[in-house]
Tab-separated table of C-alpha atoms in Angstrom:
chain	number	residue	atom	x	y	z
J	1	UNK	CA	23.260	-2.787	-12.140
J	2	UNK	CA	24.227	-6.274	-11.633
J	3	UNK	CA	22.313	-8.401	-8.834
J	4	UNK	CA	24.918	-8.301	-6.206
J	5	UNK	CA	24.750	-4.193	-6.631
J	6	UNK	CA	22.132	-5.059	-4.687
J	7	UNK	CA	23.894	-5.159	-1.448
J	8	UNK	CA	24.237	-2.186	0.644
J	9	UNK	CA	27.155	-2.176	2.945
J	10	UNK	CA	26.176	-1.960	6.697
J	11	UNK	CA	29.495	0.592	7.789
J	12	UNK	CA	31.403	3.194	6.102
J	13	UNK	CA	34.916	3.872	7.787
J	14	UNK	CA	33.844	1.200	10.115
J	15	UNK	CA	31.027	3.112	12.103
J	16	UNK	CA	27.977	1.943	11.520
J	17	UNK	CA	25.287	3.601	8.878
J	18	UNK	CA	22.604	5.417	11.022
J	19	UNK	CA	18.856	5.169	10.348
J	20	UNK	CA	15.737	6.606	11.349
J	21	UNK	CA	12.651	5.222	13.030
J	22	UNK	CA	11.590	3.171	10.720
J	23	UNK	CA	15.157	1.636	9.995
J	24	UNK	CA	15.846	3.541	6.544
J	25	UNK	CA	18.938	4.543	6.051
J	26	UNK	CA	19.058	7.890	6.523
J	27	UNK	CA	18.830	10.252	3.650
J	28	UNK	CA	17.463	7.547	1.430
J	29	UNK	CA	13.553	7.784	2.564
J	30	UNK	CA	12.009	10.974	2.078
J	31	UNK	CA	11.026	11.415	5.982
J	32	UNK	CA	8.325	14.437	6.733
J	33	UNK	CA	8.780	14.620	10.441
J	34	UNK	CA	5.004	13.572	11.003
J	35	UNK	CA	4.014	10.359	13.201
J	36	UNK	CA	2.209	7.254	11.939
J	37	UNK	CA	0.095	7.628	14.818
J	38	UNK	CA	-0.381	9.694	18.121
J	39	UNK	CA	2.518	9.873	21.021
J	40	UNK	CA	2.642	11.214	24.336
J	41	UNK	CA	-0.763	10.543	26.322
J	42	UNK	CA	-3.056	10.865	23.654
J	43	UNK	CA	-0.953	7.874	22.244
J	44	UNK	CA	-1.016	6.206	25.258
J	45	UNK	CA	-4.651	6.120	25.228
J	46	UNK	CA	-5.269	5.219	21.820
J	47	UNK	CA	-2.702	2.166	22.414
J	48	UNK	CA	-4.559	1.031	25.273
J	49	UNK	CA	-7.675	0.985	23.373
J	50	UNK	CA	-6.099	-0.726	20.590
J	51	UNK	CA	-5.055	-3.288	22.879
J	52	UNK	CA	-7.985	-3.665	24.698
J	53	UNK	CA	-9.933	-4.347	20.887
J	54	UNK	CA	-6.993	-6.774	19.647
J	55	UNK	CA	-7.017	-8.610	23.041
J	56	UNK	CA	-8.573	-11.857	21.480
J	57	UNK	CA	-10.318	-12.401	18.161
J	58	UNK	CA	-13.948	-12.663	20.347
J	59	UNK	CA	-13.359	-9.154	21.307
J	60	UNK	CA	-12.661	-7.559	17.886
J	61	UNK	CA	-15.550	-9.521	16.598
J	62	UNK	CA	-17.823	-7.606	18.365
J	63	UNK	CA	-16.068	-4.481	17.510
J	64	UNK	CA	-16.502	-5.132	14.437
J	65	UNK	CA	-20.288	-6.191	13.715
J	66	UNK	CA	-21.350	-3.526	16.836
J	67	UNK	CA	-18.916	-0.335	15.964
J	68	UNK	CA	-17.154	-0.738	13.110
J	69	UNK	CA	-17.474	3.101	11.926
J	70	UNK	CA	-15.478	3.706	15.155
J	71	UNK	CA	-12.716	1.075	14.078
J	72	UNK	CA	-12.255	3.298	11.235
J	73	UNK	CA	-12.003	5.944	12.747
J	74	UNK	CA	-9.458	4.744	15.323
J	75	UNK	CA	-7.692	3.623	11.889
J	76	UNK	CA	-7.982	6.913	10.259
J	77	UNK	CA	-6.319	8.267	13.211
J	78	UNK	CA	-3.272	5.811	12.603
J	79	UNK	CA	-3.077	2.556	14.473
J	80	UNK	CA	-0.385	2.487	17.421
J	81	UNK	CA	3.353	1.009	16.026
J	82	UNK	CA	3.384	-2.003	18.845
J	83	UNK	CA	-0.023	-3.520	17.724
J	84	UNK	CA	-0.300	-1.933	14.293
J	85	UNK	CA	0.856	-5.771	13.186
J	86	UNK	CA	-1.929	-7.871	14.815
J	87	UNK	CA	-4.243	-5.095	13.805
J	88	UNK	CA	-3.274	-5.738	10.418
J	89	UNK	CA	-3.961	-9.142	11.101
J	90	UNK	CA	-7.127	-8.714	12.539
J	91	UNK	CA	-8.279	-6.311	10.076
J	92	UNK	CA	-7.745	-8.114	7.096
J	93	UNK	CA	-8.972	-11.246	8.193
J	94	UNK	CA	-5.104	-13.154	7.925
J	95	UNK	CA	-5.540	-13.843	11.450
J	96	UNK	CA	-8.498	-16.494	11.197
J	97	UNK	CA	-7.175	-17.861	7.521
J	98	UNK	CA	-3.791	-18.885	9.312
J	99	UNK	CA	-5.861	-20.595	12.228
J	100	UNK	CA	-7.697	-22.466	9.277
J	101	UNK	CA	-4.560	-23.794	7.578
J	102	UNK	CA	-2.224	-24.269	10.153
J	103	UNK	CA	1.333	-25.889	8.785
J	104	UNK	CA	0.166	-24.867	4.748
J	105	UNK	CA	3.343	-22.503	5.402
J	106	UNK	CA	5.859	-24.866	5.902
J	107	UNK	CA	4.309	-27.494	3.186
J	108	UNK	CA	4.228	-24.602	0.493
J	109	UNK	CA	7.264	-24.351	0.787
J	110	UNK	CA	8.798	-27.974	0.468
J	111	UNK	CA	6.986	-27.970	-2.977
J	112	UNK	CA	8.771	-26.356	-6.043
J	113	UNK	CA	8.616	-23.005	-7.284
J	114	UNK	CA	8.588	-22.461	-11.163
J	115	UNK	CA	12.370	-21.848	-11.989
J	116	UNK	CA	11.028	-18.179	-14.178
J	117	UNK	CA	9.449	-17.077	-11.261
J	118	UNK	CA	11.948	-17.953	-8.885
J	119	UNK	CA	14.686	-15.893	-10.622
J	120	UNK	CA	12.585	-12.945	-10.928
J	121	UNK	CA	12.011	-13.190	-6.682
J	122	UNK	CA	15.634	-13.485	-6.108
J	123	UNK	CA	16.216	-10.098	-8.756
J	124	UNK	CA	13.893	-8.067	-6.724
J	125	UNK	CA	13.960	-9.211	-3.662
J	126	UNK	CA	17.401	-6.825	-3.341
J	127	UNK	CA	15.660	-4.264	-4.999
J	128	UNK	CA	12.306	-3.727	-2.654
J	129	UNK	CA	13.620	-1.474	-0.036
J	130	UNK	CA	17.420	-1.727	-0.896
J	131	UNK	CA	18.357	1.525	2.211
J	132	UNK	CA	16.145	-0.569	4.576
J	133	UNK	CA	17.960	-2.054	7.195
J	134	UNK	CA	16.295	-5.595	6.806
J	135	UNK	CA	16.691	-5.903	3.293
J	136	UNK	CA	19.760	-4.332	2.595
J	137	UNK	CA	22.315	-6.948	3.208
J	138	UNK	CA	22.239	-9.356	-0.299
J	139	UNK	CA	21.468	-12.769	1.373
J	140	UNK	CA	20.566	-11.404	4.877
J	141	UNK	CA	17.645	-12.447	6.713
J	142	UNK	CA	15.359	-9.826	6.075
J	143	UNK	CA	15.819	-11.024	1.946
J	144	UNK	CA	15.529	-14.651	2.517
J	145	UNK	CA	12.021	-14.344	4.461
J	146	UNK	CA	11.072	-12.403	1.456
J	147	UNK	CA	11.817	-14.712	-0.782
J	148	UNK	CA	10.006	-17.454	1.179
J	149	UNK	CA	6.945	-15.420	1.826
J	150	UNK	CA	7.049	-14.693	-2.277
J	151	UNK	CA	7.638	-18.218	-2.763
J	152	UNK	CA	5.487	-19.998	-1.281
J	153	UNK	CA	2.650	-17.274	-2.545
J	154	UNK	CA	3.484	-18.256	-6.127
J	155	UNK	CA	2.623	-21.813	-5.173
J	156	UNK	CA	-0.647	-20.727	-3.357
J	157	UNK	CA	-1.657	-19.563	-6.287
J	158	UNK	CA	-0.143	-20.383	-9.625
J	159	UNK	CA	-2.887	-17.880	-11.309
J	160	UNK	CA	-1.050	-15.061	-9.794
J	161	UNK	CA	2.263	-16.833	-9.211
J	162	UNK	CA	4.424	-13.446	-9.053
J	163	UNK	CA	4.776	-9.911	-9.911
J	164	UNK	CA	7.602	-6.842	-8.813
J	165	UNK	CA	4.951	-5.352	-6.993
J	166	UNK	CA	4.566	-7.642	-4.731
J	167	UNK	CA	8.058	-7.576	-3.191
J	168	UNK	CA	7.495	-3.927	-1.510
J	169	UNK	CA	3.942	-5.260	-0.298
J	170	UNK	CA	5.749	-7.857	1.214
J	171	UNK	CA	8.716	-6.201	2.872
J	172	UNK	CA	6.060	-3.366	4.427
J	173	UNK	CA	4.253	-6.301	5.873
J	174	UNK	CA	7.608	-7.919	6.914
J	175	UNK	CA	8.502	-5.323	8.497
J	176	UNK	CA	5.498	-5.504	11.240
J	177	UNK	CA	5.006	-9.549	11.565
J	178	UNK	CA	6.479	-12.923	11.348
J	179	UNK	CA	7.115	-14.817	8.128
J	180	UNK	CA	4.127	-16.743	8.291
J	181	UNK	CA	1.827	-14.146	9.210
J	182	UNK	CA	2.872	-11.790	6.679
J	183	UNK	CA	2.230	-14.490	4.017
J	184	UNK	CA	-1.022	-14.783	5.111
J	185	UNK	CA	-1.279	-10.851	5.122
J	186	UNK	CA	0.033	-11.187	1.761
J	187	UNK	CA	-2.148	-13.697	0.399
J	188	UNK	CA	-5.480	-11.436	1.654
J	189	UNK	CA	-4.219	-8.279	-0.046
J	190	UNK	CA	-3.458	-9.797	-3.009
J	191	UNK	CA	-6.599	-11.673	-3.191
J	192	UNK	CA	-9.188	-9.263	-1.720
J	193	UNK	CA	-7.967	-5.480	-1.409
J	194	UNK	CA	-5.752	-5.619	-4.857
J	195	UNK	CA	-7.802	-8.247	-6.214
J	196	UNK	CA	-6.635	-8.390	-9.701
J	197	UNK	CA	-3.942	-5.987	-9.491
J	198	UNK	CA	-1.133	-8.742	-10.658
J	199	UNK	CA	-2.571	-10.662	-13.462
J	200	UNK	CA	-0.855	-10.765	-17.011
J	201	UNK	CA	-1.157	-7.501	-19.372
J	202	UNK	CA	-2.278	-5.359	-16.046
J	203	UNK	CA	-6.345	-5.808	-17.312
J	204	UNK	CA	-7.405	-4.777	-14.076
J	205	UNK	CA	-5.463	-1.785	-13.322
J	206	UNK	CA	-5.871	-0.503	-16.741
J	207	UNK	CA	-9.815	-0.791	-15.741
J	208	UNK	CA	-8.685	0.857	-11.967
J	209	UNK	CA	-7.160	4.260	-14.361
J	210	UNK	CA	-10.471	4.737	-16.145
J	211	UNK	CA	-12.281	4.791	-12.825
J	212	UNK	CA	-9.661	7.178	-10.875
J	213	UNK	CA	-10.327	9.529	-14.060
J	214	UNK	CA	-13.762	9.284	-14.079
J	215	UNK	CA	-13.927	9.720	-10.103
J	216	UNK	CA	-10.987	12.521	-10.627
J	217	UNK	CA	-13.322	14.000	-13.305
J	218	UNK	CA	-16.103	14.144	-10.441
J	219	UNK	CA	-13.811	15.625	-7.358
J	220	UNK	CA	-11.688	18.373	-9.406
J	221	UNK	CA	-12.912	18.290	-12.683
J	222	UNK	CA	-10.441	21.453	-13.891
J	223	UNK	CA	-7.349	18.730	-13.367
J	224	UNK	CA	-8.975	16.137	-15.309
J	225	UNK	CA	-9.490	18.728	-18.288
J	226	UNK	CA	-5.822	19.760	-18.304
J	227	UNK	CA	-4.516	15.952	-18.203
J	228	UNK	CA	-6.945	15.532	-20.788
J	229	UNK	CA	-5.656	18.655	-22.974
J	230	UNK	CA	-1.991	17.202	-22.591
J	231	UNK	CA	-3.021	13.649	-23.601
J	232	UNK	CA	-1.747	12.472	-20.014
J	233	UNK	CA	-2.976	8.677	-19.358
J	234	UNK	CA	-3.389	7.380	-16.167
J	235	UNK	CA	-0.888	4.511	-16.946
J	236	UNK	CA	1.464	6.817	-17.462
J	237	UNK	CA	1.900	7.896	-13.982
J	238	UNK	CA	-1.047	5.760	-11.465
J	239	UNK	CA	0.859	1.622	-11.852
J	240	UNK	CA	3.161	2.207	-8.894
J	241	UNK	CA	0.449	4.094	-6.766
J	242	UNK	CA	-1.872	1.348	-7.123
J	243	UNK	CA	-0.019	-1.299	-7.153
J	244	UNK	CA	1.923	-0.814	-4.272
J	245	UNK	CA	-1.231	0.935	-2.303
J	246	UNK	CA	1.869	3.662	-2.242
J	247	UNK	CA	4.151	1.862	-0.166
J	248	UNK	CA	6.899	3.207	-2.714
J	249	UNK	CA	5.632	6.927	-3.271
J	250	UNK	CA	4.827	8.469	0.195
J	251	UNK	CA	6.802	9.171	3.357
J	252	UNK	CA	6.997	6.274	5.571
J	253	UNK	CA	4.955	7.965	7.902
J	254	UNK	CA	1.725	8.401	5.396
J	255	UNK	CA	2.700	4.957	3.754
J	256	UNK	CA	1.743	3.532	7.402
J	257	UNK	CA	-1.277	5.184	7.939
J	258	UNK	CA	-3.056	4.692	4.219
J	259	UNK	CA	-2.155	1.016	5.008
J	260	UNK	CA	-4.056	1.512	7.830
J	261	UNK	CA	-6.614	2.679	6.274
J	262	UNK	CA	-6.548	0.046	3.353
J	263	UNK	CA	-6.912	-2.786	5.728
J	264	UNK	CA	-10.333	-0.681	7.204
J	265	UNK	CA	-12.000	0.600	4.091
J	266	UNK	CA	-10.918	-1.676	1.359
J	267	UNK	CA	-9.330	-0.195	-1.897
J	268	UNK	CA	-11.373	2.449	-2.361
J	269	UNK	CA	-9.193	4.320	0.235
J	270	UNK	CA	-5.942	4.101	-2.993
J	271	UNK	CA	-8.314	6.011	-5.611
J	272	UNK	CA	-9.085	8.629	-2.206
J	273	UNK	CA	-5.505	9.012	-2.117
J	274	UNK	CA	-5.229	9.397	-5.508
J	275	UNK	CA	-7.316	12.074	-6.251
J	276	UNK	CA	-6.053	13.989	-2.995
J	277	UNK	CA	-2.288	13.684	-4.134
J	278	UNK	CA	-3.734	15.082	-7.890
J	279	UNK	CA	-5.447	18.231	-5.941
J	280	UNK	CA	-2.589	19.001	-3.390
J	281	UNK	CA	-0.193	18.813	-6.565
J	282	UNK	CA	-2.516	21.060	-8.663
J	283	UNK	CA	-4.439	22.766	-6.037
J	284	UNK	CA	-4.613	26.548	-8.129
J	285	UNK	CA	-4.583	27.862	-11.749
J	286	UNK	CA	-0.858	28.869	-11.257
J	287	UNK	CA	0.293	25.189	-10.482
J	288	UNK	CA	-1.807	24.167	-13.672
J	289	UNK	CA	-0.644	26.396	-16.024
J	290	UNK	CA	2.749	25.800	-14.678
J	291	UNK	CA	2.428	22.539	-15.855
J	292	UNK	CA	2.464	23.343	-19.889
J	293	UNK	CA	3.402	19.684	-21.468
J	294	UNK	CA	3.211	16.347	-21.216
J	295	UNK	CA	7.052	15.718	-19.853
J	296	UNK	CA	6.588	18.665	-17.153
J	297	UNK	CA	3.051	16.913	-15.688
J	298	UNK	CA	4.588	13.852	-15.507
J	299	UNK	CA	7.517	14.840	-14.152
J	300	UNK	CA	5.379	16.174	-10.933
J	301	UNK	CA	3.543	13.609	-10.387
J	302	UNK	CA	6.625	11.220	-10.334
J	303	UNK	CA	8.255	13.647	-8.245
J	304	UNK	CA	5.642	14.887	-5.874
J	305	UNK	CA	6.249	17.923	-4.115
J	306	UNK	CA	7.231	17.718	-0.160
J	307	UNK	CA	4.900	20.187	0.999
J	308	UNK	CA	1.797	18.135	0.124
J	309	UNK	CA	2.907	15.793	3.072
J	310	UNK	CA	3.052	18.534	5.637
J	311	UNK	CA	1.161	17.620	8.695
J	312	UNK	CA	-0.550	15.268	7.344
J	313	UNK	CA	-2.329	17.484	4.864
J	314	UNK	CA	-2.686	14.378	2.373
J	315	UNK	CA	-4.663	12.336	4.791
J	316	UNK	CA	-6.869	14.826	5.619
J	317	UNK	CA	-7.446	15.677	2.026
J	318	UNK	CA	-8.017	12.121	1.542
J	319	UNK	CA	-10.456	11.630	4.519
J	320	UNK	CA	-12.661	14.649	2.874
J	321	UNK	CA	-13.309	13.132	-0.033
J	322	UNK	CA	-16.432	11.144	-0.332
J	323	UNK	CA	-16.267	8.187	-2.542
J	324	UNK	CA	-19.055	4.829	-1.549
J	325	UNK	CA	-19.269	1.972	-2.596
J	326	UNK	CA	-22.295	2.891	-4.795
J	327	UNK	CA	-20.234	5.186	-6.727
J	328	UNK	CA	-17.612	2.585	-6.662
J	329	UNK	CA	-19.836	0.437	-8.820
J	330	UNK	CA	-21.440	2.895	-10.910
J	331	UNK	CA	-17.808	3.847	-12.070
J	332	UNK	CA	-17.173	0.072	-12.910
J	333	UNK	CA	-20.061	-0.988	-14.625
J	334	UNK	CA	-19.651	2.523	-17.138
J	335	UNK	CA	-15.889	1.207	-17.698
J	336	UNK	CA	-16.984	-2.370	-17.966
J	337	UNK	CA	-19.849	-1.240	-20.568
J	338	UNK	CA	-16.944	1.094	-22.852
J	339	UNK	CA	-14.670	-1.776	-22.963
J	340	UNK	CA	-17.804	-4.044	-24.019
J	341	UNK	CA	-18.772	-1.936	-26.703
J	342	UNK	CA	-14.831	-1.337	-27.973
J	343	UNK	CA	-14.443	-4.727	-27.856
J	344	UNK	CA	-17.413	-6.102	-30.230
């Protein structure tokens, strides 16, 4: 497909293309039917709460040193659409950083890009949500703040500079803010919840697949044996999950609440995901056994089955499974040791 494939026209037969509620085209994001987050009065209340903690940075301060196990729980529940942006913001941290280097922005961006990385923005930029109604016009708005947020990141910093990944991350957060706060957004996930995720030969994700297996290993054990038995790798299937925090592999729906949940809980909350999407797709013997080579595993968990995102099941799968920090770094420091002793 040639770069300016990338344009999706905005009419057919002159009447414009219809989308749903979060501006996809429609029939070209798998939709569920469930909500990002509460409506009617219960959603009324939880807004009003939301507001009330996002009112000024003082306020969520003190939410957050006093009750932060209630924060995440208000983010578990899904944060309300009309402040899920500034909660992102707040959550994260992006808020304060832009206060701190107010104008960087703008100066970023009169500096020059490296000409490689510049042509690989403007190829993917197209490509990040092509049916969504911001970025689907080649050139259009929505694709030229893209390509300035992604810009300007690969001058912040050159150690990183760019990877496709990034464009979806970018777009999602796009999608909820203004340029310059969604760099900002940008520049704390890529630097503290996917820390690593984006650096040459994929080190660190190769290191996050041995730790999903080992925690998969520890949560359903008989679906680690049968990936195992079919010589399934994690990098065979996991890169876009992680990656993307599965921006590009869930509903829209789910997509908005496990960012929610990222921005709370830190990146522990993708391998929680993880292993819930591996026991909803293989939750019984029959679904296993079903599943009798290589090709036909893979070809499930690229293709994950609809009914998995049925009220919400995932989440709630998700939110069961217990996974600290201590375990976090247990899992590590065993990968960290492997590699140590492979490598001498």
């Amino acid at each position: 497909m040639s770069d300016d494939d990338s344009e999706i026209d905005d009419t057919v037969d002159n009447e414009p293309i219809k989308t749903d509620r979060y501006g996809f085209q429609s029939g070209h994001h798998f939709d569920n039917g469930t909500e990002d987050s509460a409506v009617g009065r219960i959603g009324m209340r939880r807004e009003h709460k939301w507001i009330s903690m996002t009112s000024d940075l003082k306020s969520w301060k003190r939410w957050m040193r006093w009750r932060h196990k209630k924060v995440i729980e208000r983010c578990r529940k899904g944060i309300p659409s009309s402040v899920r942006g500034k909660a992102w913001q707040f959550l994260s941290g992006s808020y304060e950083i832009k206060k701190k280097h107010e104008g960087e922005f703008e100066k970023l961006l009169l500096k020059k890009a490296d000409d490689s990385v510049m042509r690989d923005i403007k190829k993917d930029i197209g490509r990040a949500f092509p049916y969504h109604e911001m970025f689907s016009k080649n050139g259009g708005v929505g694709q030229k703040e893209l390509l300035r947020i992604l810009q300007a990141f690969s001058i912040h910093n050159p150690s990183i500079g760019y990877c496709q990944a990034m464009a979806p991350i970018g777009a999602l957060l796009l999608m909820h803010m203004t340029t310059e706060d969604a760099f900002w957004c940008l520049v704390t996930v890529c630097e503290k919840y996917l820390s690593g995720f984006f650096s040459p030969g994929l080190e660190t994700i190769q290191i996050e697949g041995q730790v999903f297996f080992a925690l998969l290993q520890r949560h359903a054990p008989a679906i680690r044996e049968h990936l195992d038995k079919l010589n399934v790798e994690p990098l065979m299937f996991m890169t876009e999950w992680y990656m993307c925090a599965f921006a590009r592999t869930l509903p829209w729906s789910l997509v908005l609440r496990v960012w929610d949940m990222l921005f709370a809980e830190n990146a522990k909350v993708i391998h929680k995901v993880a292993i819930a999407t591996m026991k909803l797709t293989f939750n019984s013997q029959e679904k296993l056994k079903s599943s009798t080579s290589l090709h036909e595993t893979l070809k499930k968990l690229k293709n994950l089955p609809p009914e998995i995102f049925v009220n919400n099941a995932l989440l709630r799968e998700a939110n069961d499974i217990s996974i600290t920090d201590k375990d976090l770094e247990k899992e590590y420091k065993a990968v960290q040791n492997v590699l140590t002793q492979n490598n001498n």
